[in-house]
């Protein structure tokens, strides 16, 4: 009974430690939060763009807009469903606005714009208020009244017979508008009915965006009725919510399935339930340390960091496996730990040195991964060294782990030549790919499915919305200077449209003119008595009674003394969202963002803007910038990787006290990484920055394997224990990363495939090249 209780104590202690560490991990994640914004792994635009503006551009300028398409059924069914969906969404707490046709395109809050219409309308000139122009305007109003166009607002017509508010609204709408069918927006072939849904929630509030999307889908289910219709939703909120769901699903799958596989592997290797919580102690310590340091430095931890970093620090399992596997019958755990600690310590130090390339990359997501991995591995190594031996039960009577008999045999001598031949072939394959070696297209790393990206492009084109690739940035010392410069660019913008270089340009000065322009329009307004005389004669010619347009005369008189509208006055008006997202203050300067639609000739666009007679103008091709950023990042990481390799080699030389030994340990890692890359290239895969990061891990794993294969002073039993321990370590690592290889997120899938392949080669090469005979 006493012996049984004594054997139970380590298990209880280990389980208690695991529970405490799990609670701390949950607290750390709750305090810091889990971020799912994948732009953290994308380089920001370069050049002279300030960091604050880069964040704005990288996050996207339309992150609260959901594009919707209704397809299937008949045209009449789609039209009916579009109307019903708009009605059901109207008044929903998370919906700011739903637009599905010209009648609904006018923004809410028009009354706030009415007092400023003469300062904002581009039509206001002295000629606008001459008698002949007034006569034409009143004739147009007469036709509208006679036709009763959907219910003309007679009071607004009396206050605005020249239609200045309409001119302002035209500035708020895209120059390209969708086709319509019975007043509802449709695609050119009428395959989709189109809607634009504007969310009230901030783009970073993904919980609120998720609730909104659920509400939209529920409302569509009611609006569709029995018709066989399908709702397609795209846009930044949809992409962000889907990406989060896929990251969370990946984390959950890897955690659950990986945990089950690890438990099964440990039960097979040690035939002991106690080993499970004991192995979990350094693993949980690594997760707590990694997440804690990342939260302390970055404020939150990214979901990708948890998904990749969690499997990466799964290497921490290896430390406990080595402790269990290298103990001899009856040997205290502390003595076994002292014997293998130099090898574990050296392996951990060299691996951490390799992560310096990520920590110094300058990209927040990669920096998080490097910090998470480095802090986690250090914590796992220290926990294994100082804590685990104190709670490990007595050594088993079994002399070594189960495993295939060939592990006890010396590796074939010809194996080294086979490794060299494979490595040479691999290097030749890598070199032969030339400019086809690297994947620098950001779209290839986009977690959003290609089909949804293409659907988004189709809907965006049909709705005449900016494609968010080409932007024109105009800087100035103040907001007014930026607006004046944008106005000075108007002739250039019109020429670009006229020549077919672009389909349209949307910029903040188009909806909020500069103070100077507003004052010039104010000066164009006639005196009340002059306007009254002209209006009386024009009204009589069209049959209007005297005094019918008194509100118009009063409004013009009020506008003659009204102060110009500024950016500070926009709160609560329809202009707020349009202008404040395109007029940004960053690092002491102001920036205006002009969005381009339908860019047909990017080279001509860049050349025209370079010759524009306005200072502070910059053309920004976000795709080209992202590609250039990826190239810069790759060179950056490669440079630091080479520096890290030198540090690792120096650490190996110092730790092993022999450059020859260091070379023998380094060789499998040096061969495994390019061989893995060659196999991926031969399979048609181009290498991205994430493959490069994965190859860094391959180097670290291969070094760990080679270090144990090359341990000095081992007898036959110790060599058998080492090889079987490495078999368990390799199986654990391969199993975890094979799960990532099956992810539907392209980034994690690439990482999983690379590490699975590289770790297997590293283990094989380590045995063939480094194992002592």
XYZ file of N, CA and C in Angstrom, residues 518-749:
696
model
N -14.225 76.663 -51.044
C -15.532 76.973 -50.474
C -15.765 78.480 -50.419
N -14.738 79.238 -50.079
C -14.880 80.693 -50.048
C -15.129 81.236 -51.461
N -14.463 80.657 -52.452
C -14.680 81.100 -53.836
C -16.116 80.812 -54.274
N -16.655 79.678 -53.879
C -18.043 79.363 -54.205
C -18.993 80.283 -53.449
N -18.637 80.613 -52.230
C -19.491 81.521 -51.465
C -19.558 82.894 -52.135
N -18.409 83.354 -52.671
C -18.385 84.647 -53.359
C -19.195 84.626 -54.646
N -19.423 83.430 -55.211
C -20.202 83.335 -56.449
C -21.699 83.475 -56.212
N -22.134 83.420 -54.949
C -23.567 83.510 -54.649
C -24.038 84.952 -54.814
N -25.173 85.168 -55.510
C -25.673 86.541 -55.712
C -26.307 87.114 -54.454
N -26.411 88.430 -54.431
C -27.096 89.113 -53.329
C -28.573 88.749 -53.344
N -29.246 88.795 -52.210
C -30.657 88.367 -52.150
C -31.569 89.105 -53.123
N -31.397 90.428 -53.232
C -32.297 91.165 -54.119
C -32.058 90.804 -55.580
N -30.799 90.602 -55.946
C -30.490 90.204 -57.317
C -31.072 88.827 -57.617
N -30.866 87.897 -56.690
C -31.391 86.544 -56.897
C -32.910 86.556 -56.953
N -33.532 87.388 -56.092
C -34.992 87.452 -56.064
C -35.550 87.913 -57.404
N -34.936 88.937 -58.023
C -35.425 89.451 -59.305
C -35.267 88.391 -60.397
N -34.092 87.785 -60.471
C -33.870 86.771 -61.502
C -34.811 85.580 -61.326
N -35.012 85.175 -60.080
C -35.848 84.018 -59.796
C -37.306 84.298 -60.130
N -37.753 85.541 -59.866
C -39.145 85.896 -60.163
C -39.425 85.784 -61.656
N -38.503 86.329 -62.477
C -38.716 86.264 -63.924
C -38.621 84.815 -64.421
N -37.664 84.059 -63.886
C -37.533 82.663 -64.316
C -38.731 81.840 -63.868
N -39.251 82.101 -62.679
C -40.398 81.362 -62.172
C -41.664 81.654 -62.943
N -41.861 82.909 -63.294
C -43.038 83.263 -64.084
C -43.017 82.549 -65.431
N -41.840 82.439 -66.040
C -41.736 81.781 -67.342
C -42.110 80.309 -67.252
N -41.951 79.703 -66.068
C -42.251 78.280 -65.910
C -43.576 78.040 -65.183
N -44.280 79.141 -64.865
C -45.603 78.990 -64.267
C -45.606 78.796 -62.773
N -44.532 79.096 -62.089
C -44.504 78.998 -60.634
C -45.050 80.287 -60.031
N -45.718 80.174 -58.921
C -46.269 81.357 -58.260
C -45.164 82.133 -57.567
N -45.425 83.424 -57.344
C -44.467 84.263 -56.625
C -44.267 83.726 -55.210
N -43.042 83.747 -54.763
C -42.734 83.304 -53.399
C -42.599 81.809 -53.243
N -42.748 81.049 -54.351
C -42.649 79.586 -54.247
C -41.269 79.151 -53.789
N -40.244 79.968 -54.119
C -38.874 79.566 -53.796
C -38.220 80.509 -52.781
N -39.059 81.054 -51.908
C -38.517 81.907 -50.845
C -37.492 81.152 -49.984
N -37.719 79.859 -49.632
C -36.685 79.127 -48.856
C -35.345 79.068 -49.579
N -35.394 79.045 -50.909
C -34.156 79.037 -51.701
C -33.399 80.344 -51.525
N -34.092 81.451 -51.618
C -33.458 82.767 -51.465
C -32.882 82.906 -50.060
N -33.628 82.462 -49.066
C -33.154 82.554 -47.686
C -31.916 81.677 -47.472
N -31.903 80.493 -48.093
C -30.758 79.591 -47.935
C -29.502 80.182 -48.561
N -29.651 80.793 -49.749
C -28.500 81.423 -50.400
C -27.982 82.576 -49.562
N -28.895 83.365 -49.002
C -28.472 84.495 -48.165
C -27.712 83.989 -46.934
N -28.208 82.886 -46.324
C -27.522 82.336 -45.152
C -26.149 81.799 -45.532
N -26.049 81.182 -46.711
C -24.776 80.602 -47.147
C -23.728 81.678 -47.401
N -24.157 82.918 -47.736
C -23.209 83.995 -48.030
C -22.399 84.404 -46.804
N -22.879 84.040 -45.627
C -22.138 84.371 -44.403
C -21.717 83.128 -43.619
N -21.899 81.966 -44.224
C -21.579 80.727 -43.512
C -20.082 80.426 -43.596
N -19.506 79.986 -42.459
C -18.093 79.593 -42.461
C -17.907 78.288 -43.225
N -16.785 78.132 -43.889
C -16.540 76.888 -44.631
C -16.541 75.677 -43.704
N -16.933 74.554 -44.272
C -16.934 73.293 -43.536
C -15.508 72.751 -43.472
N -15.080 72.310 -42.292
C -13.742 71.737 -42.121
C -13.867 70.296 -41.624
N -12.744 69.633 -41.586
C -12.742 68.234 -41.164
C -13.221 68.070 -39.731
N -13.029 69.112 -38.917
C -13.476 69.035 -37.522
C -14.989 69.123 -37.398
N -15.667 69.592 -38.448
C -17.118 69.752 -38.404
C -17.873 68.546 -38.931
N -17.158 67.489 -39.315
C -17.791 66.396 -40.038
C -18.520 65.403 -39.148
N -18.238 65.400 -37.872
C -18.833 64.411 -36.987
C -20.356 64.454 -37.095
N -20.942 63.292 -37.339
C -22.394 63.216 -37.450
C -22.936 63.495 -38.830
N -22.081 63.729 -39.811
C -22.538 63.968 -41.182
C -22.170 62.783 -42.064
N -22.829 62.646 -43.226
C -22.480 61.542 -44.125
C -21.055 61.614 -44.651
N -20.417 62.791 -44.513
C -19.064 62.935 -45.022
C -18.016 62.351 -44.086
N -18.394 62.100 -42.835
C -17.396 61.729 -41.833
C -16.601 60.495 -42.237
N -17.299 59.393 -42.514
C -16.605 58.155 -42.852
C -15.848 58.270 -44.161
N -16.420 59.024 -45.122
C -15.784 59.137 -46.425
C -14.477 59.894 -46.357
N -14.447 60.964 -45.568
C -13.285 61.851 -45.557
C -12.258 61.435 -44.513
N -12.717 61.071 -43.321
C -11.768 60.801 -42.247
C -10.913 59.580 -42.533
N -11.389 58.642 -43.353
C -10.557 57.498 -43.720
C -9.580 57.811 -44.828
N -9.757 58.982 -45.491
C -8.893 59.335 -46.603
C -8.097 60.605 -46.347
N -8.262 61.183 -45.183
C -7.492 62.362 -44.798
C -6.929 62.070 -43.412
N -5.643 61.705 -43.380
C -5.039 61.116 -42.179
C -3.853 61.954 -41.735
N -3.742 62.132 -40.432
C -2.576 62.807 -39.872
C -1.614 61.757 -39.342
N -0.360 61.857 -39.756
C 0.643 60.863 -39.355
C 1.989 61.551 -39.185
N 2.527 61.455 -37.979
C 3.871 61.960 -37.660
C 4.053 63.416 -38.082
N 3.093 64.253 -37.697
C 3.224 65.693 -37.905
C 2.846 66.181 -39.284
N 2.468 65.293 -40.213
C 2.039 65.704 -41.539
C 0.661 65.134 -41.834
N 0.023 65.731 -42.824
C -1.282 65.245 -43.260
C -1.131 64.545 -44.601
N -1.958 63.510 -44.780
C -1.915 62.716 -46.004
C -3.321 62.553 -46.547
N -3.476 62.846 -47.830
C -4.721 62.573 -48.515
C -4.571 61.310 -49.345
N -5.573 60.463 -49.299
C -5.530 59.181 -50.002
C -6.577 59.203 -51.107
N -6.121 59.145 -52.342
C -7.017 59.052 -53.491
C -7.063 57.605 -53.950
N -8.256 57.059 -54.040
C -8.432 55.659 -54.446
C -8.779 55.608 -55.931
N -8.146 54.689 -56.618
C -8.311 54.586 -58.073
C -9.132 53.348 -58.412
N -9.987 53.493 -59.416
C -10.812 52.381 -59.873
C -10.456 52.043 -61.310
N -10.404 50.744 -61.580
C -10.211 50.279 -62.940
C -8.917 50.754 -63.565
N -7.786 50.525 -62.895
C -6.492 50.937 -63.444
C -6.167 50.041 -64.638
N -6.051 50.668 -65.811
C -5.781 49.903 -67.021
C -4.323 49.849 -67.407
N -3.562 50.880 -67.017
C -2.150 50.951 -67.392
C -1.377 51.519 -66.208
N -0.822 50.634 -65.378
C -0.140 51.072 -64.162
C 1.115 51.868 -64.481
N 1.829 51.495 -65.546
C 3.051 52.220 -65.885
C 2.738 53.642 -66.338
N 1.705 53.793 -67.178
C 1.315 55.137 -67.613
C 0.835 55.961 -66.431
N 0.129 55.332 -65.512
C -0.340 56.029 -64.313
C 0.834 56.575 -63.519
N 1.822 55.718 -63.259
C 2.983 56.152 -62.478
C 3.735 57.269 -63.193
N 3.872 57.164 -64.512
C 4.598 58.191 -65.271
C 3.857 59.523 -65.236
N 2.544 59.489 -65.406
C 1.761 60.727 -65.387
C 1.853 61.415 -64.023
N 1.726 60.622 -62.968
C 1.768 61.209 -61.627
C 3.156 61.739 -61.296
N 4.199 61.092 -61.826
C 5.558 61.593 -61.583
C 5.760 62.958 -62.216
N 5.027 63.241 -63.312
C 5.147 64.531 -63.996
C 4.117 65.548 -63.522
N 3.297 65.181 -62.542
C 2.247 66.096 -62.079
C 2.878 67.350 -61.472
N 2.326 68.535 -61.791
C 2.902 69.793 -61.301
C 2.469 70.128 -59.881
N 2.450 69.123 -59.030
C 2.023 69.313 -57.642
C 3.025 68.601 -56.745
N 3.551 69.274 -55.728
C 4.510 68.597 -54.827
C 3.807 67.635 -53.877
N 4.597 66.730 -53.328
C 4.080 65.828 -52.295
C 3.175 64.740 -52.813
N 3.295 64.357 -54.106
C 2.432 63.332 -54.692
C 3.204 62.014 -54.777
N 2.543 60.922 -54.390
C 3.183 59.605 -54.422
C 2.178 58.575 -54.913
N 2.561 57.821 -55.940
C 1.737 56.704 -56.404
C 2.130 55.469 -55.611
N 1.142 54.757 -55.093
C 1.408 53.573 -54.283
C 0.664 52.388 -54.879
N 1.412 51.437 -55.381
C 0.866 50.164 -55.857
C 1.043 49.165 -54.718
N -0.047 48.915 -53.998
C 0.068 48.100 -52.786
C 0.558 46.682 -53.091
N 0.160 46.136 -54.235
C 0.636 44.799 -54.578
C 2.137 44.824 -54.844
N 2.587 45.808 -55.633
C 4.022 45.911 -55.912
C 4.797 46.200 -54.635
N 4.217 47.050 -53.766
C 4.875 47.352 -52.496
C 4.981 46.104 -51.629
N 3.905 45.312 -51.606
C 3.936 44.093 -50.794
C 4.963 43.107 -51.335
N 5.035 42.986 -52.677
C 6.027 42.097 -53.265
C 7.446 42.570 -52.948
N 7.670 43.888 -53.076
C 8.993 44.428 -52.747
C 9.300 44.231 -51.263
N 8.254 44.367 -50.434
C 8.452 44.153 -49.003
C 8.820 42.717 -48.692
N 8.204 41.773 -49.406
C 8.540 40.371 -49.199
C 9.978 40.078 -49.625
N 10.398 40.698 -50.731
C 11.784 40.499 -51.182
C 12.757 41.063 -50.149
N 12.454 42.290 -49.669
C 13.327 42.896 -48.640
C 13.364 42.027 -47.389
N 12.200 41.544 -46.998
C 12.129 40.715 -45.792
C 12.923 39.426 -45.979
N 12.791 38.823 -47.160
C 13.529 37.589 -47.409
C 15.035 37.820 -47.326
N 15.508 38.884 -47.959
C 16.934 39.197 -47.882
C 17.356 39.474 -46.442
N 16.466 40.154 -45.721
C 16.736 40.476 -44.320
C 16.889 39.195 -43.506
N 15.913 38.294 -43.663
C 15.934 37.041 -42.891
C 17.106 36.167 -43.321
N 17.392 36.138 -44.625
C 18.543 35.360 -45.087
C 19.839 35.875 -44.488
N 19.972 37.195 -44.455
C 21.179 37.771 -43.869
C 21.335 37.409 -42.410
N 20.250 37.570 -41.651
C 20.320 37.221 -40.234
C 20.459 35.710 -40.035
N 19.920 34.933 -40.968
C 20.070 33.486 -40.859
C 21.529 33.078 -41.021
N 22.206 33.706 -41.970
C 23.624 33.421 -42.148
C 24.411 33.817 -40.903
N 24.054 34.991 -40.350
C 24.723 35.407 -39.112
C 24.413 34.427 -37.988
N 23.141 33.975 -37.933
C 22.773 32.993 -36.918
C 23.510 31.687 -37.100
N 23.731 31.305 -38.360
C 24.462 30.064 -38.625
C 25.888 30.146 -38.096
N 26.512 31.308 -38.261
C 27.871 31.498 -37.738
C 27.868 31.399 -36.212
N 26.861 32.021 -35.591
C 26.757 31.957 -34.125
C 26.539 30.513 -33.678
N 25.667 29.810 -34.389
C 25.398 28.412 -34.032
C 26.656 27.562 -34.161
N 27.408 27.768 -35.238
C 28.639 27.006 -35.426
C 29.645 27.328 -34.326
N 29.712 28.617 -33.939
C 30.618 29.008 -32.860
C 30.203 28.360 -31.541
N 28.882 28.338 -31.277
C 28.398 27.690 -30.061
C 28.710 26.199 -30.067
N 28.544 25.584 -31.227
C 28.858 24.156 -31.328
C 30.346 23.911 -31.083
N 31.190 24.749 -31.688
C 32.629 24.587 -31.498
C 33.017 24.748 -30.046
N 32.428 25.766 -29.380
C 32.758 25.992 -27.963
C 32.211 24.873 -27.088
N 30.976 24.434 -27.389
C 30.353 23.416 -26.555
C 30.990 22.054 -26.726
N 31.374 21.724 -27.942
C 31.976 20.412 -28.222
C 33.490 20.439 -28.110
N 34.056 21.655 -28.022
C 35.505 21.846 -27.883
C 36.276 21.243 -29.061
N 35.643 21.253 -30.204
C 36.289 20.708 -31.388
C 35.551 21.197 -32.623
N 36.263 21.875 -33.511
C 35.639 22.318 -34.755
C 35.278 21.128 -35.636
N 36.089 20.054 -35.536
C 35.792 18.856 -36.338
C 34.472 18.248 -35.888
N 34.292 18.160 -34.566
C 33.035 17.634 -34.046
C 31.874 18.555 -34.409
N 32.123 19.869 -34.321
C 31.081 20.822 -34.668
C 30.668 20.665 -36.128
N 31.650 20.445 -37.001
C 31.344 20.238 -38.413
C 30.528 18.988 -38.638
N 30.859 17.915 -37.910
C 30.128 16.664 -38.060
C 28.678 16.807 -37.608
N 28.468 17.620 -36.560
C 27.098 17.865 -36.090
C 26.356 18.790 -37.051
N 27.082 19.765 -37.597
C 26.473 20.775 -38.460
C 26.093 20.205 -39.824
N 26.830 19.199 -40.295
C 26.647 18.703 -41.657
C 25.223 18.208 -41.933
N 24.607 17.371 -41.081
C 23.228 16.920 -41.394
C 22.239 18.069 -41.521
N 22.380 19.080 -40.632
C 21.489 20.237 -40.717
C 21.734 21.007 -41.999
N 23.021 21.127 -42.367
C 23.382 21.864 -43.576
C 22.847 21.169 -44.825
N 22.700 19.847 -44.768
C 22.227 19.088 -45.922
C 20.707 18.914 -45.935
N 20.103 18.816 -44.758
C 18.666 18.527 -44.687
C 17.832 19.690 -45.214
N 18.199 20.921 -44.848
C 17.388 22.080 -45.238
C 17.317 22.257 -46.757
N 18.445 22.313 -47.469
C 18.333 22.456 -48.931
C 17.706 21.239 -49.605
N 17.906 20.044 -49.042
C 17.290 18.857 -49.635
C 15.766 18.931 -49.531
N 15.288 19.383 -48.375
C 13.839 19.548 -48.208
C 13.311 20.598 -49.183
N 14.045 21.719 -49.309
C 13.631 22.774 -50.247
C 13.594 22.241 -51.671
N 14.572 21.416 -52.033
C 14.625 20.866 -53.393
C 13.424 19.983 -53.681
N 13.023 19.174 -52.714
C 11.873 18.297 -52.919
C 10.602 19.130 -53.119
N 10.457 20.188 -52.323
C 9.298 21.065 -52.476
C 9.288 21.723 -53.853
N 10.446 22.184 -54.305
C 10.541 22.816 -55.619
C 10.231 21.819 -56.729
N 10.737 20.604 -56.584
C 10.479 19.578 -57.600
C 8.997 19.235 -57.673
N 8.278 19.424 -56.561
C 6.839 19.158 -56.530
C 6.029 20.343 -57.043
N 6.728 21.388 -57.514
C 6.026 22.544 -58.083
C 5.728 23.646 -57.098
N 6.303 23.595 -55.913
C 6.059 24.592 -54.870
C 7.145 25.654 -54.900
N 6.758 26.925 -55.018
C 7.729 27.998 -54.853
C 7.897 28.292 -53.370
N 9.067 28.775 -53.009
C 9.373 28.995 -51.595
C 8.992 30.410 -51.187
N 8.339 30.519 -50.043
C 7.960 31.815 -49.486
C 8.765 32.082 -48.225
N 8.511 33.228 -47.629
C 9.190 33.580 -46.386
C 8.862 32.564 -45.291
N 7.673 31.951 -45.376
C 7.283 30.972 -44.352
C 8.015 29.644 -44.545
N 8.344 29.302 -45.783
C 9.218 28.148 -45.995
C 10.595 28.417 -45.394
N 11.065 29.645 -45.567
C 12.379 29.994 -45.038
C 12.400 29.894 -43.518
N 11.353 30.407 -42.889
C 11.247 30.301 -41.423
C 11.198 28.836 -41.000
N 10.478 28.022 -41.763
C 10.379 26.599 -41.438
C 11.724 25.901 -41.576
N 12.499 26.302 -42.570
C 13.815 25.695 -42.755
C 14.758 26.045 -41.599
N 14.547 27.209 -40.993
C 15.319 27.544 -39.785
C 15.033 26.529 -38.684
N 13.761 26.169 -38.546
C 13.406 25.169 -37.542
C 13.989 23.807 -37.906
N 13.998 23.486 -39.203
C 14.600 22.226 -39.653
C 16.067 22.160 -39.239
N 16.761 23.272 -39.406
C 18.173 23.317 -39.001
C 18.303 23.051 -37.509
N 17.441 23.715 -36.705
C 17.503 23.514 -35.260
C 17.216 22.082 -34.858
N 16.194 21.477 -35.446
C 15.862 20.088 -35.135
C 16.996 19.147 -35.552
N 17.529 19.373 -36.739
C 18.604 18.504 -37.231
C 19.827 18.585 -36.333
N 20.116 19.773 -35.834
C 21.241 19.926 -34.911
C 21.001 19.137 -33.626
N 19.767 19.216 -33.112
C 19.446 18.451 -31.903
C 19.667 16.958 -32.130
N 19.165 16.451 -33.244
C 19.313 15.029 -33.530
C 20.804 14.658 -33.648
N 21.550 15.474 -34.410
C 22.967 15.163 -34.630
C 23.763 15.237 -33.335
N 23.416 16.194 -32.471
C 24.134 16.313 -31.191
C 24.006 15.037 -30.375
N 22.825 14.458 -30.329
C 22.659 13.229 -29.547
C 23.286 12.030 -30.248
N 23.227 12.012 -31.573
C 23.893 10.927 -32.286
C 25.400 10.955 -32.052
N 25.979 12.155 -31.841
C 27.431 12.301 -31.721
C 27.906 12.332 -30.270
N 27.039 12.052 -29.309
C 27.476 12.116 -27.907
C 28.656 11.188 -27.658
N 29.624 11.706 -26.897
C 30.865 10.956 -26.637
C 30.702 9.995 -25.466
N 31.562 8.988 -25.456
C 31.688 8.111 -24.294
C 30.500 7.205 -24.057
N 29.687 6.946 -25.076
C 28.523 6.094 -24.890
C 28.877 4.635 -25.169
N 28.330 3.765 -24.338
C 28.477 2.344 -24.615
C 27.308 1.887 -25.494
N 27.239 0.604 -25.749
C 26.215 0.082 -26.650
C 24.815 0.366 -26.123
N 24.615 0.206 -24.783
C 23.305 0.470 -24.202
C 22.921 1.939 -24.367
N 23.878 2.848 -24.098
C 23.588 4.275 -24.212
C 23.246 4.654 -25.646
N 23.970 4.048 -26.608
C 23.660 4.349 -28.014
C 22.262 3.857 -28.384
N 21.888 2.683 -27.882
C 20.544 2.176 -28.162
C 19.483 3.087 -27.548
N 19.757 3.551 -26.309
C 18.810 4.462 -25.671
C 18.684 5.769 -26.466
N 19.811 6.279 -26.936
C 19.794 7.523 -27.709
C 18.972 7.367 -28.976
N 19.206 6.278 -29.678
C 18.516 6.092 -30.957
C 17.022 5.912 -30.761
N 16.633 5.184 -29.740
C 15.206 5.011 -29.491
C 14.579 6.302 -28.971
N 15.321 7.064 -28.207
C 14.814 8.372 -27.777
C 14.594 9.286 -28.972
N 15.557 9.278 -29.892
C 15.413 10.113 -31.081
C 14.267 9.630 -31.965
N 14.008 8.325 -31.957
C 12.864 7.810 -32.702
C 11.566 8.372 -32.138
N 11.443 8.401 -30.809
C 10.248 8.970 -30.174
C 10.168 10.472 -30.462
N 11.300 11.177 -30.328
C 11.308 12.626 -30.585
C 10.904 12.926 -32.023
N 11.490 12.155 -32.949
C 11.167 12.377 -34.355
C 9.711 12.096 -34.653
N 9.183 11.014 -34.087
C 7.779 10.688 -34.313
C 6.868 11.767 -33.758
N 7.214 12.300 -32.590
C 6.426 13.378 -31.988
C 6.420 14.616 -32.874
N 7.614 15.003 -33.323
C 7.719 16.204 -34.162
C 7.015 16.015 -35.500
N 7.252 14.895 -36.138
C 6.636 14.642 -37.438
C 5.117 14.589 -37.328
N 4.621 13.987 -36.252
C 3.169 13.908 -36.079
C 2.534 15.274 -35.922
N 3.156 16.155 -35.108
C 2.588 17.488 -34.884
C 2.605 18.319 -36.157
N 3.715 18.293 -36.874
C 3.800 19.139 -38.072
C 3.035 18.523 -39.244
N 2.833 17.221 -39.226
C 1.985 16.619 -40.255
C 0.548 17.113 -40.114
N 0.136 17.404 -38.883
C -1.192 17.975 -38.681
C -1.281 19.363 -39.320
N -0.228 20.163 -39.161
C -0.215 21.475 -39.818
C -0.213 21.319 -41.333
N 0.443 20.276 -41.830
C 0.507 20.065 -43.273
C -0.878 19.819 -43.863
N -1.818 19.393 -43.042
C -3.181 19.177 -43.506
C -4.092 20.356 -43.293
N -3.534 21.506 -42.860
C -4.355 22.687 -42.602
C -4.890 23.271 -43.900
N -6.060 23.919 -43.834
C -6.585 24.591 -45.014
C -6.089 26.035 -45.101
N -5.253 26.451 -44.147
C -4.576 27.743 -44.244
C -3.253 27.525 -44.973
N -3.068 28.202 -46.076
C -1.902 27.943 -46.923
C -0.595 28.167 -46.165
N -0.547 29.186 -45.323
C 0.682 29.478 -44.587
C 1.046 28.312 -43.670
N 0.084 27.866 -42.869
C 0.354 26.756 -41.950
C 0.606 25.458 -42.713
N -0.080 25.291 -43.836
C 0.139 24.085 -44.642
C 1.574 24.040 -45.171
